Tab-separated table of C-alpha atoms in Angstrom:
chain	number	residue	atom	x	y	z
A	1	UNK	CA	7.502	10.779	-6.550
A	2	UNK	CA	10.656	10.073	-4.697
A	3	UNK	CA	14.320	9.205	-4.863
A	4	UNK	CA	15.781	5.909	-6.076
A	5	UNK	CA	17.195	4.023	-3.084
A	6	UNK	CA	18.076	0.765	-4.810
A	7	UNK	CA	18.170	-0.665	-8.345
A	8	UNK	CA	18.020	-4.173	-9.710
A	9	UNK	CA	20.880	-5.702	-11.656
A	10	UNK	CA	19.267	-5.088	-15.066
A	11	UNK	CA	18.316	-1.443	-14.486
A	12	UNK	CA	20.073	0.872	-16.950
A	13	UNK	CA	18.031	4.091	-16.938
A	14	UNK	CA	18.333	5.063	-13.265
A	15	UNK	CA	20.792	5.077	-10.416
A	16	UNK	CA	20.568	5.500	-6.663
A	17	UNK	CA	19.845	9.140	-5.846
A	18	UNK	CA	17.874	9.939	-9.020
A	19	UNK	CA	14.603	11.822	-8.533
A	20	UNK	CA	11.801	9.822	-10.150
A	21	UNK	CA	8.077	9.462	-10.449
A	22	UNK	CA	5.708	6.604	-11.189
A	23	UNK	CA	2.183	6.846	-12.565
A	24	UNK	CA	-0.591	4.331	-12.077
A	25	UNK	CA	1.358	1.327	-13.409
A	26	UNK	CA	4.521	-0.299	-12.095
A	27	UNK	CA	4.651	-3.350	-14.338
A	28	UNK	CA	3.246	-5.466	-17.150
A	29	UNK	CA	4.440	-8.412	-19.223
A	30	UNK	CA	6.115	-6.047	-21.751
A	31	UNK	CA	5.836	-8.721	-24.445
A	32	UNK	CA	2.169	-9.134	-25.439
A	33	UNK	CA	0.630	-7.352	-28.431
A	34	UNK	CA	-0.699	-4.538	-26.238
A	35	UNK	CA	2.658	-3.952	-24.558
A	36	UNK	CA	4.413	-4.052	-27.930
A	37	UNK	CA	2.124	-1.261	-29.130
A	38	UNK	CA	2.617	0.998	-26.080
A	39	UNK	CA	-0.780	-0.010	-24.716
A	40	UNK	CA	0.485	-1.525	-21.483
A	41	UNK	CA	-2.671	-0.383	-19.728
A	42	UNK	CA	-4.501	-3.165	-21.636
A	43	UNK	CA	-1.996	-5.899	-20.734
A	44	UNK	CA	-3.620	-8.861	-18.989
A	45	UNK	CA	-0.642	-8.962	-16.609
A	46	UNK	CA	-0.664	-5.272	-15.694
A	47	UNK	CA	0.586	-4.383	-12.224
A	48	UNK	CA	-1.038	-1.224	-10.955
A	49	UNK	CA	0.653	1.079	-8.489
A	50	UNK	CA	-2.204	0.482	-6.065
A	51	UNK	CA	-4.506	-2.429	-5.206
A	52	UNK	CA	-2.545	-4.903	-7.311
A	53	UNK	CA	0.025	-7.636	-6.760
A	54	UNK	CA	3.682	-7.809	-7.821
A	55	UNK	CA	5.060	-10.883	-9.617
A	56	UNK	CA	6.245	-12.248	-6.246
A	57	UNK	CA	2.778	-11.947	-4.663
A	58	UNK	CA	3.503	-8.802	-2.652
A	59	UNK	CA	0.606	-6.299	-2.712
A	60	UNK	CA	1.048	-2.802	-4.099
A	61	UNK	CA	-0.036	0.086	-1.904
A	62	UNK	CA	0.223	3.051	-4.259
A	63	UNK	CA	1.620	6.503	-3.790
A	64	UNK	CA	1.201	6.435	-0.014
A	65	UNK	CA	3.852	3.761	0.279
A	66	UNK	CA	7.193	4.486	1.887
A	67	UNK	CA	8.857	2.234	-0.689
A	68	UNK	CA	7.669	1.345	-4.171
A	69	UNK	CA	9.057	-1.217	-6.613
A	70	UNK	CA	8.593	-0.530	-10.321
A	71	UNK	CA	9.917	-1.751	-13.631
A	72	UNK	CA	12.096	1.026	-15.047
A	73	UNK	CA	9.835	1.152	-18.124
A	74	UNK	CA	7.151	2.760	-15.931
A	75	UNK	CA	9.433	5.234	-14.156
A	76	UNK	CA	10.096	8.810	-15.285
A	77	UNK	CA	13.022	10.992	-14.335
A	78	UNK	CA	12.248	14.202	-12.495
A	79	UNK	CA	14.589	17.095	-13.301
A	80	UNK	CA	16.891	18.026	-10.438
A	81	UNK	CA	15.623	21.615	-10.472
A	82	UNK	CA	11.975	20.545	-10.003
A	83	UNK	CA	11.027	20.036	-6.344
A	84	UNK	CA	9.218	16.730	-5.789
A	85	UNK	CA	6.177	18.406	-4.248
A	86	UNK	CA	5.846	20.783	-7.218
A	87	UNK	CA	6.169	17.981	-9.766
A	88	UNK	CA	3.845	15.492	-8.100
A	89	UNK	CA	0.633	16.834	-9.690
A	90	UNK	CA	2.107	16.236	-13.138
A	91	UNK	CA	1.969	12.471	-12.700
A	92	UNK	CA	-1.807	12.289	-12.396
A	93	UNK	CA	-3.612	15.534	-13.139
A	94	UNK	CA	-0.807	16.507	-15.497
A	95	UNK	CA	-1.036	13.497	-17.755
A	96	UNK	CA	-4.837	13.499	-17.485
A	97	UNK	CA	-4.916	16.924	-19.154
A	98	UNK	CA	-1.721	16.905	-21.259
A	99	UNK	CA	-2.530	13.649	-23.024
A	100	UNK	CA	-5.918	14.641	-24.505
A	101	UNK	CA	-4.673	18.115	-25.403
A	102	UNK	CA	-1.889	16.532	-27.456
A	103	UNK	CA	-3.886	13.534	-28.718
A	104	UNK	CA	-6.753	15.647	-30.052
A	105	UNK	CA	-4.448	18.320	-31.490
A	106	UNK	CA	-5.551	21.021	-29.056
A	107	UNK	CA	-1.971	22.187	-28.606
A	108	UNK	CA	-1.572	24.427	-31.662
A	109	UNK	CA	-0.826	28.121	-31.137
A	110	UNK	CA	-3.774	30.276	-32.100
A	111	UNK	CA	-6.419	27.665	-31.327
A	112	UNK	CA	-9.200	28.598	-28.937
A	113	UNK	CA	-10.264	26.019	-26.378
A	114	UNK	CA	-12.634	26.054	-23.464
A	115	UNK	CA	-11.788	24.409	-20.184
A	116	UNK	CA	-14.816	23.528	-18.104
A	117	UNK	CA	-14.104	23.596	-14.394
A	118	UNK	CA	-11.227	25.172	-12.530
A	119	UNK	CA	-10.393	22.476	-10.022
A	120	UNK	CA	-7.139	20.534	-9.941
A	121	UNK	CA	-7.415	19.327	-13.529
A	122	UNK	CA	-8.647	22.671	-14.805
A	123	UNK	CA	-5.687	24.521	-13.297
A	124	UNK	CA	-3.188	22.262	-14.978
A	125	UNK	CA	-5.099	22.224	-18.278
A	126	UNK	CA	-4.982	26.036	-18.360
A	127	UNK	CA	-1.253	26.019	-17.636
A	128	UNK	CA	-0.511	23.491	-20.403
A	129	UNK	CA	-2.773	25.221	-22.924
A	130	UNK	CA	-1.170	28.573	-22.114
A	131	UNK	CA	2.280	27.057	-22.626
A	132	UNK	CA	1.106	25.743	-26.019
A	133	UNK	CA	0.056	29.262	-27.038
A	134	UNK	CA	-3.630	28.406	-27.112
A	135	UNK	CA	-6.371	30.975	-26.436
A	136	UNK	CA	-8.275	29.794	-23.358
A	137	UNK	CA	-11.797	30.367	-22.116
A	138	UNK	CA	-12.463	29.006	-18.648
A	139	UNK	CA	-16.065	27.998	-18.005
A	140	UNK	CA	-17.086	27.615	-14.373
A	141	UNK	CA	-20.141	27.677	-12.149
A	142	UNK	CA	-18.194	29.851	-9.691
A	143	UNK	CA	-17.843	33.535	-10.487
A	144	UNK	CA	-15.325	33.794	-7.638
A	145	UNK	CA	-12.839	31.801	-9.752
A	146	UNK	CA	-12.740	34.473	-12.463
A	147	UNK	CA	-9.847	36.448	-10.956
A	148	UNK	CA	-7.824	33.285	-10.442
A	149	UNK	CA	-8.437	32.129	-14.021
A	150	UNK	CA	-7.629	35.444	-15.660
A	151	UNK	CA	-5.006	37.034	-13.420
A	152	UNK	CA	-3.183	34.089	-11.873
A	153	UNK	CA	-3.404	31.396	-14.546
A	154	UNK	CA	-3.497	33.589	-17.648
A	155	UNK	CA	-6.792	32.492	-19.212
A	156	UNK	CA	-7.979	34.847	-21.939
A	157	UNK	CA	-11.643	34.888	-20.982
A	158	UNK	CA	-14.045	33.529	-18.399
A	159	UNK	CA	-17.669	32.429	-18.670
A	160	UNK	CA	-20.089	31.512	-15.902
A	161	UNK	CA	-21.929	28.363	-16.970
A	162	UNK	CA	-25.099	29.278	-15.080
A	163	UNK	CA	-25.415	32.555	-17.037
A	164	UNK	CA	-27.523	31.812	-20.127
A	165	UNK	CA	-26.254	34.863	-22.023
A	166	UNK	CA	-22.622	33.909	-21.427
A	167	UNK	CA	-23.298	30.340	-22.539
A	168	UNK	CA	-24.774	31.699	-25.782
A	169	UNK	CA	-21.345	33.253	-26.346
A	170	UNK	CA	-19.764	29.847	-25.785
A	171	UNK	CA	-22.118	28.243	-28.300
A	172	UNK	CA	-21.307	30.902	-30.873
A	173	UNK	CA	-17.593	30.234	-30.395
A	174	UNK	CA	-18.063	26.534	-31.123
A	175	UNK	CA	-19.769	27.371	-34.412
A	176	UNK	CA	-16.747	29.506	-35.350
A	177	UNK	CA	-14.385	26.555	-35.194
A	178	UNK	CA	-13.323	26.799	-31.581
A	179	UNK	CA	-12.817	23.574	-29.707
A	180	UNK	CA	-13.787	23.044	-26.093
A	181	UNK	CA	-11.921	20.710	-23.780
A	182	UNK	CA	-14.149	19.488	-20.998
A	183	UNK	CA	-12.530	18.951	-17.636
């Protein structure tokens, strides 16, 4: 994440001073069948944010770079009221959890999902699911994460995966139509 310092002559979506973010891709051919179907990640000419090479032969160095060049197609605007450091997790962990929740229809109010693990991805998955109005059970090996899951993140219930009796509860929930999202 950062601030636009310069734009190319054909850029129309952004201007100098805009707050922006870039995910794991900064370019592709934008004309092959994959690119035409919003599957740029399968483009044979993909340019990754890191460990790749721009069209001019310059290497990409990823998010640790002081300056990053990206096609505007791969850039997202960051709202002015969202601090860059607060929004940064949304570009990796955020899309890693948001995308499957939406893709698999786990974003419907009243659903009950389980989120296994309360690390970086688990935290964000709980926050998204809560915002969707989904009932959430956090499943973790660490009992000490229970308070965080329930009181700070708003999960509805918490199960310890090493407790056989609690895992029987989880199994019974899956037979009642609940869906578990594994993190």
